[in-house]
mmCIF file of N, CA, C and O in Angstrom:
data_model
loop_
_atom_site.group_PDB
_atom_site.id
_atom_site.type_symbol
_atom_site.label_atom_id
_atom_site.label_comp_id
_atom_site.label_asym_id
_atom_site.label_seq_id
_atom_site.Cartn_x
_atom_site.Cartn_y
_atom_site.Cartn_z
ATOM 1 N N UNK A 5 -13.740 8.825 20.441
ATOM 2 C CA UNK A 5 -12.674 8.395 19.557
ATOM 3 C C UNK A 5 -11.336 8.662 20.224
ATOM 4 O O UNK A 5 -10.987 9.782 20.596
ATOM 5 N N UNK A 6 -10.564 7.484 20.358
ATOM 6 C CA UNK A 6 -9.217 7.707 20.949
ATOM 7 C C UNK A 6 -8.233 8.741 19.903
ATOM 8 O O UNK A 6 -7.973 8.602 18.708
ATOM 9 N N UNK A 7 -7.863 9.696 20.771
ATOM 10 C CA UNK A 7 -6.594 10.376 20.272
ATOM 11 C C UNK A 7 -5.732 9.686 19.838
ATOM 12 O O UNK A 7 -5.118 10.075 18.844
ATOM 13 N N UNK A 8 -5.423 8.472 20.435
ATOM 14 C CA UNK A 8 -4.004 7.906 20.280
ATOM 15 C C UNK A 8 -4.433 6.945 18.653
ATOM 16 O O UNK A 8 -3.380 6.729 18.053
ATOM 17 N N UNK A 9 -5.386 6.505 18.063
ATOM 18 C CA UNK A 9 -5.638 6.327 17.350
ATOM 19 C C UNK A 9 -5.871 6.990 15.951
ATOM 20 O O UNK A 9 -5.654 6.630 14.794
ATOM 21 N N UNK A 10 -6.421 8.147 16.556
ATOM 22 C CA UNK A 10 -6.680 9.303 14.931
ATOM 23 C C UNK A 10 -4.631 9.633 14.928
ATOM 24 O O UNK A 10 -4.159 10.069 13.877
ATOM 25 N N UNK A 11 -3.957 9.452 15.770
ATOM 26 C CA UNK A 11 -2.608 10.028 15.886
ATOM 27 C C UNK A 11 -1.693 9.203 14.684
ATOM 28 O O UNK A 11 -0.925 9.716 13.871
ATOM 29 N N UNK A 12 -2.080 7.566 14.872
ATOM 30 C CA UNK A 12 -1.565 6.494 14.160
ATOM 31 C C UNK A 12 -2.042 6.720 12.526
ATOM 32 O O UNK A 12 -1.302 6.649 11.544
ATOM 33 N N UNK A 13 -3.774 7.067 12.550
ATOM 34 C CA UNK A 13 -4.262 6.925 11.277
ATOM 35 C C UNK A 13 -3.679 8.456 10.376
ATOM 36 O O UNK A 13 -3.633 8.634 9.158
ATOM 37 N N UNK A 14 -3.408 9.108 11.151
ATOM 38 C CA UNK A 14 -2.366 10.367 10.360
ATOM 39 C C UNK A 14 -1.462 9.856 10.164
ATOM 40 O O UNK A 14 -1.122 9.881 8.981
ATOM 41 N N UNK A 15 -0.778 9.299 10.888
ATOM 42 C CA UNK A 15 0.709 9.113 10.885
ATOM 43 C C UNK A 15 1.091 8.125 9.331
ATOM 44 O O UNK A 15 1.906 8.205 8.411
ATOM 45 N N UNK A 16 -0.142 7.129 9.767
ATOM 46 C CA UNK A 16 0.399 6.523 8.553
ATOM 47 C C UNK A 16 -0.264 7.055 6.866
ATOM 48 O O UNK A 16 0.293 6.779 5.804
ATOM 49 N N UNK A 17 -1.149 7.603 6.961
ATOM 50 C CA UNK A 17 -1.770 8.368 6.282
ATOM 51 C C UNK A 17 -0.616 9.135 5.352
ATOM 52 O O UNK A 17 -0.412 8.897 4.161
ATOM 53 N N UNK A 18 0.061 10.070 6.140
ATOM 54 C CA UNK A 18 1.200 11.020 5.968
ATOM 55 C C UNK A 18 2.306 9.988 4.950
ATOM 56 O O UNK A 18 2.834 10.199 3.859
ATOM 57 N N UNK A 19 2.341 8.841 5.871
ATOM 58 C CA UNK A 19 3.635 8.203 5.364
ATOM 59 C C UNK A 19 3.456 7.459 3.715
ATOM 60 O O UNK A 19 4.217 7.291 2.762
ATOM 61 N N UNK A 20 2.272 7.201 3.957
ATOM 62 C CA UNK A 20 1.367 6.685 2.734
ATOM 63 C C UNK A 20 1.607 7.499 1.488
ATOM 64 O O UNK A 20 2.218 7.134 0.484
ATOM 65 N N UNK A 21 0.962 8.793 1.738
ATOM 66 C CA UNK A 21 1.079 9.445 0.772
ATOM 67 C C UNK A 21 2.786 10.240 0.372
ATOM 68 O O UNK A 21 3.311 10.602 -0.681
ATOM 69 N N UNK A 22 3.139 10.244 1.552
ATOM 70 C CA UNK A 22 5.005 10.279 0.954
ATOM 71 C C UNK A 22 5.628 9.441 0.144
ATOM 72 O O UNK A 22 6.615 9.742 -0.526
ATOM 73 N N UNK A 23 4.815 7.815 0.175
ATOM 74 C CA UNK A 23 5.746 6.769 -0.612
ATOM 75 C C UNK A 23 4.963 6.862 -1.947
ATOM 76 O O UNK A 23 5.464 6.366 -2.956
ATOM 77 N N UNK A 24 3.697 7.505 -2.000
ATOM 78 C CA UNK A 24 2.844 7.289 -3.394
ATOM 79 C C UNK A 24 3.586 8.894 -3.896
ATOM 80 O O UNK A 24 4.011 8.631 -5.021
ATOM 81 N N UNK A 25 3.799 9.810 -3.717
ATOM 82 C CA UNK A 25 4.340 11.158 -4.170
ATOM 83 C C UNK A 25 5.790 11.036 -4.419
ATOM 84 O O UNK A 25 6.102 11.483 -5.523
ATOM 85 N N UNK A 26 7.060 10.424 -3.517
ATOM 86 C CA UNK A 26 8.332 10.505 -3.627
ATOM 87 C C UNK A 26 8.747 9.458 -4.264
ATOM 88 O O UNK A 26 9.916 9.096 -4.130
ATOM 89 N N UNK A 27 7.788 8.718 -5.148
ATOM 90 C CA UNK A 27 8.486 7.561 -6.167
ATOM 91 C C UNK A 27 8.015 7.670 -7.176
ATOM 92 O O UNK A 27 6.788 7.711 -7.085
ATOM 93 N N UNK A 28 8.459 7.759 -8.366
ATOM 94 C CA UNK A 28 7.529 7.945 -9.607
ATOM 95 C C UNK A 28 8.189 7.197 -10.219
ATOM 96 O O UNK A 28 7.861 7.522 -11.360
ATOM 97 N N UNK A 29 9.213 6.062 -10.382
ATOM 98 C CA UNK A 29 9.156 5.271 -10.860
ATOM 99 C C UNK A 29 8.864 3.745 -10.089
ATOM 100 O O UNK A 29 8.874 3.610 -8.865
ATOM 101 N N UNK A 30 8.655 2.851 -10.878
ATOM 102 C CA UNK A 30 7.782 2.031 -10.624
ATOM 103 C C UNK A 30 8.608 0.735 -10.105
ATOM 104 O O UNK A 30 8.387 0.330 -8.964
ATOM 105 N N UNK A 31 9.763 -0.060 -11.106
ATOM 106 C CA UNK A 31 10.068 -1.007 -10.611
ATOM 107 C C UNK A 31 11.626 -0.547 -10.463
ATOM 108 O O UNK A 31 12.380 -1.488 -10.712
ATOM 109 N N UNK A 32 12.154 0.404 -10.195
ATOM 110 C CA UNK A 32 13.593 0.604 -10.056
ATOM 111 C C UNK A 32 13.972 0.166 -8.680
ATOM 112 O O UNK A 32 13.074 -0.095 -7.880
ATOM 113 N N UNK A 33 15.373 0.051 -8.297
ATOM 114 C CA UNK A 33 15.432 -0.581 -6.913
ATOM 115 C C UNK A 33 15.013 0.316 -6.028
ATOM 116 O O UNK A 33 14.620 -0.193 -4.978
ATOM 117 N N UNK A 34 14.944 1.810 -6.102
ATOM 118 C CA UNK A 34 14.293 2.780 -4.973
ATOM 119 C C UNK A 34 12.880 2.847 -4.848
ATOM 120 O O UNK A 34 12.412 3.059 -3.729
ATOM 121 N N UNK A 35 11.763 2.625 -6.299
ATOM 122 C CA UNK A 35 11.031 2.966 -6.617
ATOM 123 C C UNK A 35 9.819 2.220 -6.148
ATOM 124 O O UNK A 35 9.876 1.246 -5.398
ATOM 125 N N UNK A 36 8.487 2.846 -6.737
ATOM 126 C CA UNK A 36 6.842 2.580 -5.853
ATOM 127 C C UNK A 36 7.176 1.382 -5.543
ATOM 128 O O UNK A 36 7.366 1.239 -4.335
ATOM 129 N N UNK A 37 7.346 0.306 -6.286
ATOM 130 C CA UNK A 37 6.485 -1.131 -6.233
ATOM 131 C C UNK A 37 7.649 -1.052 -4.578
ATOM 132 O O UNK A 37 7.200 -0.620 -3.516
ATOM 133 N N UNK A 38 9.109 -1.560 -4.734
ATOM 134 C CA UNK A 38 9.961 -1.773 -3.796
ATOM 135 C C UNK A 38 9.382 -0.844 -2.376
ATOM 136 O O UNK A 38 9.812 -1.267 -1.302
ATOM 137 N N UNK A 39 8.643 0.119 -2.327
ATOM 138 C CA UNK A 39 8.327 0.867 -1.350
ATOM 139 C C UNK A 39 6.530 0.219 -0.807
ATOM 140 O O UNK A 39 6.130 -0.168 0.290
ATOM 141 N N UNK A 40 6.019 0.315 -1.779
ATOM 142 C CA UNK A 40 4.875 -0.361 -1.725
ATOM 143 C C UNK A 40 4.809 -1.737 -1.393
ATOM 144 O O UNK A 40 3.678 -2.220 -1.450
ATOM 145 N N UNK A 41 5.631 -2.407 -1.097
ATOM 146 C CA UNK A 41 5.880 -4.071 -0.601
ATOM 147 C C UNK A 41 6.319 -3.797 0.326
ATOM 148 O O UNK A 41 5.530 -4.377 1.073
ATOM 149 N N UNK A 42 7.108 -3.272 1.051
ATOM 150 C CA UNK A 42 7.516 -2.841 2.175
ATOM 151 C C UNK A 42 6.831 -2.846 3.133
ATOM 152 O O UNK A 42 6.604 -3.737 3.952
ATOM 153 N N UNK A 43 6.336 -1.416 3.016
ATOM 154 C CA UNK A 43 5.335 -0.737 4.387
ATOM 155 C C UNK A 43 4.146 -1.306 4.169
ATOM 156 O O UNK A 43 3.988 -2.383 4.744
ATOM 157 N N UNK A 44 2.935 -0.772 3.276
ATOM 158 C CA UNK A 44 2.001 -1.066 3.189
ATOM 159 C C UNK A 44 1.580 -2.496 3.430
ATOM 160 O O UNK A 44 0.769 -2.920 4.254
ATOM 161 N N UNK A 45 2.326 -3.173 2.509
ATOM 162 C CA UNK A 45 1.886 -4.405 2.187
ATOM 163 C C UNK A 45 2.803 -5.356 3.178
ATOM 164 O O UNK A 45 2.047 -5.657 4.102
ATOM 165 N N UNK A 46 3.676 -5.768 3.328
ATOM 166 C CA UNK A 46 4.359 -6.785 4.118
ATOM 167 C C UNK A 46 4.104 -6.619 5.825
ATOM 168 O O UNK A 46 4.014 -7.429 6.747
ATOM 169 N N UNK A 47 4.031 -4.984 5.714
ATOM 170 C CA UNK A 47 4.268 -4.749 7.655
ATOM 171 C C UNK A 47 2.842 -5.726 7.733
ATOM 172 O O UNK A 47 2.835 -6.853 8.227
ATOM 173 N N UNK A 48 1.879 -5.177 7.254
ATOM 174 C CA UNK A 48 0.548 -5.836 7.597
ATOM 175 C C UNK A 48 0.012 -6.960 7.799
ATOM 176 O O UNK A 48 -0.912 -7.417 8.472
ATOM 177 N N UNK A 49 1.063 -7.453 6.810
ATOM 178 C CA UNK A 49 0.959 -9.129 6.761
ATOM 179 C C UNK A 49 1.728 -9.244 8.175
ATOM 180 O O UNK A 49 0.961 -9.061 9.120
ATOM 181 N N UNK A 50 2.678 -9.430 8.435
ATOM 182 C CA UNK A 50 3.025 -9.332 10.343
ATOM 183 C C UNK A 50 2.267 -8.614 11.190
ATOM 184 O O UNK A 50 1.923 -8.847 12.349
ATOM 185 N N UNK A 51 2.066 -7.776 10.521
ATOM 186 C CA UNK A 51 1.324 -7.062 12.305
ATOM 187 C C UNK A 51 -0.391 -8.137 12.552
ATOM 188 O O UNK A 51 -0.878 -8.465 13.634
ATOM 189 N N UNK A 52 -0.848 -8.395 11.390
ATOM 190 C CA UNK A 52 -2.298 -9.460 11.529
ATOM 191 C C UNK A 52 -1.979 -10.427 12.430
ATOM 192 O O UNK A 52 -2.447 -10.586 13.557
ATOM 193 N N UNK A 53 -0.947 -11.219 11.718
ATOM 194 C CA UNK A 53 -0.588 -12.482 12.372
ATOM 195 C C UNK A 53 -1.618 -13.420 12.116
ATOM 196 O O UNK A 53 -2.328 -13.312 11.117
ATOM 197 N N UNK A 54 -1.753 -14.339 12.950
ATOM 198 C CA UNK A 54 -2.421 -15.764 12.199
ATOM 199 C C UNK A 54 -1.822 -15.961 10.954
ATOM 200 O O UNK A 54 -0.698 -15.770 10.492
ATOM 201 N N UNK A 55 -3.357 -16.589 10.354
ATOM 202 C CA UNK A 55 -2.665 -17.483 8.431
ATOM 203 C C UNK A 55 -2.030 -15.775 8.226
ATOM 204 O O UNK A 55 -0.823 -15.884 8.011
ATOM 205 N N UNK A 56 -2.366 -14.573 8.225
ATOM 206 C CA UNK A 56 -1.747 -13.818 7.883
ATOM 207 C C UNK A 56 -0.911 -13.286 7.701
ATOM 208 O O UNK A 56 -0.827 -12.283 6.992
ATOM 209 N N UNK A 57 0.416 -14.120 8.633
ATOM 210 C CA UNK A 57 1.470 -13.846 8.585
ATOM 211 C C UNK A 57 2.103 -15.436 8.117
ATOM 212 O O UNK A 57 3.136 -15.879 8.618
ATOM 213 N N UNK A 58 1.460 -16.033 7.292
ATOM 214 C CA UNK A 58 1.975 -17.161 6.564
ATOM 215 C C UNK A 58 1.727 -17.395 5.240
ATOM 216 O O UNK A 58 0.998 -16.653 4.583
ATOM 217 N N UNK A 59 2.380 -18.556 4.699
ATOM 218 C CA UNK A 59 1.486 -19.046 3.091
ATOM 219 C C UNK A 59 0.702 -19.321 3.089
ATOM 220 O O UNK A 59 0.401 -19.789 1.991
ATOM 221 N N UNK A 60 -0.439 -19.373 4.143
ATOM 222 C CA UNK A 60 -1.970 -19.670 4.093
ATOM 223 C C UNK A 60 -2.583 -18.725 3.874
ATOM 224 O O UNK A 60 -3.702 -18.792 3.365
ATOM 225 N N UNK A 61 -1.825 -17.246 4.306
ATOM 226 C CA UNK A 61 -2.498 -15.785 3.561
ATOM 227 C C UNK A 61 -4.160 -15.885 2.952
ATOM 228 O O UNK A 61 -5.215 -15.465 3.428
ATOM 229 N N UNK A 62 -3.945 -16.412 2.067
ATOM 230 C CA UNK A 62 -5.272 -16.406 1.039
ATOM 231 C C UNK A 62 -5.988 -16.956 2.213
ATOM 232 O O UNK A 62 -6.709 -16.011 2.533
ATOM 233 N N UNK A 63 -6.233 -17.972 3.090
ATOM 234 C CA UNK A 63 -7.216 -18.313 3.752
ATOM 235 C C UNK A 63 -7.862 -17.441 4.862
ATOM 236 O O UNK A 63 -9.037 -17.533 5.215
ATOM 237 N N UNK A 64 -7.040 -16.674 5.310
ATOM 238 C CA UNK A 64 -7.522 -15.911 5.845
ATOM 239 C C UNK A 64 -8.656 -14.273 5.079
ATOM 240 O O UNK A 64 -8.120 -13.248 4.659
ATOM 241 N N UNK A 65 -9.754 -14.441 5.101
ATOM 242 C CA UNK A 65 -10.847 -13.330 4.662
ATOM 243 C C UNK A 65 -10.108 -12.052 4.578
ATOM 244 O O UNK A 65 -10.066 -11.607 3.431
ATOM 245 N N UNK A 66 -9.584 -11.423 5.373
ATOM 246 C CA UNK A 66 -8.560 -10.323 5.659
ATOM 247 C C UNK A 66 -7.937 -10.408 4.730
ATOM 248 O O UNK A 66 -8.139 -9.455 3.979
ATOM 249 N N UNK A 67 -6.923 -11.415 4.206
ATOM 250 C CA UNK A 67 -6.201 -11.036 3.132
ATOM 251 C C UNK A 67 -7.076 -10.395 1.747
ATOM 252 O O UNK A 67 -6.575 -9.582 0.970
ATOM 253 N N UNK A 68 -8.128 -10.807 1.655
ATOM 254 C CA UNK A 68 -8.489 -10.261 0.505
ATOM 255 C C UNK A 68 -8.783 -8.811 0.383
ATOM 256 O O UNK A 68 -8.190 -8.166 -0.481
ATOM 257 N N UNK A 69 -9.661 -8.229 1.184
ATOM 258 C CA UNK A 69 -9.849 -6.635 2.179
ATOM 259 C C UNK A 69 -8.312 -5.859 2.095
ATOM 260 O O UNK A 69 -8.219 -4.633 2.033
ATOM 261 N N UNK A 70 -7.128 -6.779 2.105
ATOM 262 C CA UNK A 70 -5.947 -6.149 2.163
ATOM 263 C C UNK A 70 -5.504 -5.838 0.563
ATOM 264 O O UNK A 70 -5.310 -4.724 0.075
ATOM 265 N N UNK A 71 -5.424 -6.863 0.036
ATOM 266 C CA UNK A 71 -5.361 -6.916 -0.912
ATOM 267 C C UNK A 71 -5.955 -5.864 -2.040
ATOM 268 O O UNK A 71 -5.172 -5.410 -2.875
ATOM 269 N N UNK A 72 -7.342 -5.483 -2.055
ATOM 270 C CA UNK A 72 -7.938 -4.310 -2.280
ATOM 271 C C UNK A 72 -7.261 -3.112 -2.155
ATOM 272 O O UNK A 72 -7.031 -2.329 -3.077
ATOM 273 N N UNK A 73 -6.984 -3.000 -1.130
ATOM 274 C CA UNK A 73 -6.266 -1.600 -0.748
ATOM 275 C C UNK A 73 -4.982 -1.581 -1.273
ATOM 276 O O UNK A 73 -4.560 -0.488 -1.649
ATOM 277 N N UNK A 74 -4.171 -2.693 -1.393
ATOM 278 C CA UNK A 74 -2.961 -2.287 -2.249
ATOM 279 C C UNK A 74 -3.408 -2.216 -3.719
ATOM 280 O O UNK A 74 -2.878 -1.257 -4.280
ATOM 281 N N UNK A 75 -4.176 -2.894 -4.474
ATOM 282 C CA UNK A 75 -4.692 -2.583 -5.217
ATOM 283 C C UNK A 75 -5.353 -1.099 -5.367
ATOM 284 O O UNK A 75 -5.627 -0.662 -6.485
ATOM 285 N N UNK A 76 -5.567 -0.431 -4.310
ATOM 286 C CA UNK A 76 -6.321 0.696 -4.313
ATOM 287 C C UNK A 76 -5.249 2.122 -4.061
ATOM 288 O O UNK A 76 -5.595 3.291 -4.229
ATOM 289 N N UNK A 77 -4.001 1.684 -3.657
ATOM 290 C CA UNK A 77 -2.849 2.589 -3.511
ATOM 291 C C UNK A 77 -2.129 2.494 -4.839
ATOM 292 O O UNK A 77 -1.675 3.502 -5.381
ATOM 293 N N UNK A 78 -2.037 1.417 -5.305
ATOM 294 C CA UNK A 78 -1.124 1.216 -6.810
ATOM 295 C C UNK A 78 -2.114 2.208 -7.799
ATOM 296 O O UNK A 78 -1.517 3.029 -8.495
ATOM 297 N N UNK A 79 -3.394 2.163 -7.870
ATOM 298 C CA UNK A 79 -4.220 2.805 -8.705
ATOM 299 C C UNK A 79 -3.940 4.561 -8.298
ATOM 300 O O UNK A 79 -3.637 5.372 -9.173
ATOM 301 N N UNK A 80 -4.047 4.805 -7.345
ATOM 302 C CA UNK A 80 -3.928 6.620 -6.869
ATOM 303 C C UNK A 80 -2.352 6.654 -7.498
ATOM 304 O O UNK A 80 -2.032 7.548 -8.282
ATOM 305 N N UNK A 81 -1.211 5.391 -7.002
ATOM 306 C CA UNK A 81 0.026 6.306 -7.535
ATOM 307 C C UNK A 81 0.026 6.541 -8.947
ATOM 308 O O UNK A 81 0.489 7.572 -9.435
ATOM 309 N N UNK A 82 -0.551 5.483 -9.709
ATOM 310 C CA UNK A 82 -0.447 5.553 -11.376
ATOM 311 C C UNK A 82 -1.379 7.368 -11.602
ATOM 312 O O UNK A 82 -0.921 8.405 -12.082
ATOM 313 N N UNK A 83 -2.820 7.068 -11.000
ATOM 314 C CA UNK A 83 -3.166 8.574 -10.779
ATOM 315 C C UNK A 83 -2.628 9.803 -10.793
ATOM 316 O O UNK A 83 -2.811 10.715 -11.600
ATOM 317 N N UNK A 84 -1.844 9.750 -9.688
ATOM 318 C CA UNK A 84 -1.001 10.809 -9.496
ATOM 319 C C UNK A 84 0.278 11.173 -10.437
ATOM 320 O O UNK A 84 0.767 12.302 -10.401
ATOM 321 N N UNK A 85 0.844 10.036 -11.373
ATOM 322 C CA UNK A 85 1.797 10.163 -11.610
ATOM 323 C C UNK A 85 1.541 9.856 -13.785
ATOM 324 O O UNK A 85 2.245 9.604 -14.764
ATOM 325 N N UNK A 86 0.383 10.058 -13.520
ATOM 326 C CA UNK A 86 -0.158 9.814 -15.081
ATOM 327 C C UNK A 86 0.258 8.663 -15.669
ATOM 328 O O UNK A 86 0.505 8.627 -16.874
ATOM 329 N N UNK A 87 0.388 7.509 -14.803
ATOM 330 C CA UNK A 87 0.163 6.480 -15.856
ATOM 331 C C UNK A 87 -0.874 4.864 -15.394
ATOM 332 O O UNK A 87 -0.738 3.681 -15.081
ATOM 333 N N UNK A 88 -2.013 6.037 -15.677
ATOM 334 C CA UNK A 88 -3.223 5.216 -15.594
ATOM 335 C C UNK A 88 -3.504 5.767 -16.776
ATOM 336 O O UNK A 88 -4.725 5.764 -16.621
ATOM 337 N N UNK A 89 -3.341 6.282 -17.937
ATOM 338 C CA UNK A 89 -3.647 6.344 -19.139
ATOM 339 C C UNK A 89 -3.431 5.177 -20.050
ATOM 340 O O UNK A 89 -2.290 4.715 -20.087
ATOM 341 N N UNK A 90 -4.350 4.642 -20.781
ATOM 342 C CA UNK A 90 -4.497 3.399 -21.449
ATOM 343 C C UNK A 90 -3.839 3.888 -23.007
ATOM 344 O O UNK A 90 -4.407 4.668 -23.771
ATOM 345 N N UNK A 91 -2.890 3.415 -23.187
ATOM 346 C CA UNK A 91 -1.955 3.434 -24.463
ATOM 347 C C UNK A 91 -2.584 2.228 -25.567
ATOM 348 O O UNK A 91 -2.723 1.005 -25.561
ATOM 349 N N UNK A 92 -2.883 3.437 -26.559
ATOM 350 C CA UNK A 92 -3.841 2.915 -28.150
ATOM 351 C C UNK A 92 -2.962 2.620 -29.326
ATOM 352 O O UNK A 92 -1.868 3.176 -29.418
ATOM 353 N N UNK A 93 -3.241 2.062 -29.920
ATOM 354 C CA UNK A 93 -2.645 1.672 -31.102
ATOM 355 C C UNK A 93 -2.394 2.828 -31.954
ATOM 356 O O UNK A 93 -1.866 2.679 -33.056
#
C-alpha cells in the first residue's frame, strides 16, 4: 500500500470531518450544504473528468457511487448534529 496514498485518504478524511463538525447550520451562506458542494461534491466532479465533469453527469455509472456518498456525508452531519430526528405531530 502506497504511503503517498493512505497520506491523501487522511488528509481528506481529516478535512471531511472538519466540514461535517465546524458547520451546524445547514443552508446559511457559511454553512454544511455551501461547504458540502464545494469540496466533497463539485472538486470530484472535476477531478473524474469525462461526462463527469459535464451535464451528462448522470451518464456516467460513477456519478451515482458519488452521489451515495454525499448522500452518506449529509446523513452523519444531521447525525452528529441531531437533526436526523423525525419531527411528529
Amino acid at each position: 500500500f502506497d504511503i503517498f496514498l493512505c497520506f491523501l485518504f487522511i488528509y481528506r478524511y481529516t478535512q471531511l470531518m472538519d466540514i461535517i463538525h465546524n458547520h451546524d447550520q445547514y443552508g446559511t451562506d457559511n454553512g454544511f450544504r455551501q461547504a458540502l458542494e464545494g469540496t466533497p461534491h463539485n472538486t470530484q466532479h472535476n477531478m473524474l473528468g469525462g461526462h463527469m465533469r459535464s451535464l451528462e453527469s448522470p451518464a456516467d455509472p460513477i456519478f451515482f457511487m458519488h452521489h451515495c456518498q454525499v448522500d452518506r456525508i449529509w446523513a452523519m452531519w444531521q447525525d452528529c448534529h441531531d437533526y436526523d430526528v423525525r419531527v411528529t405531530d
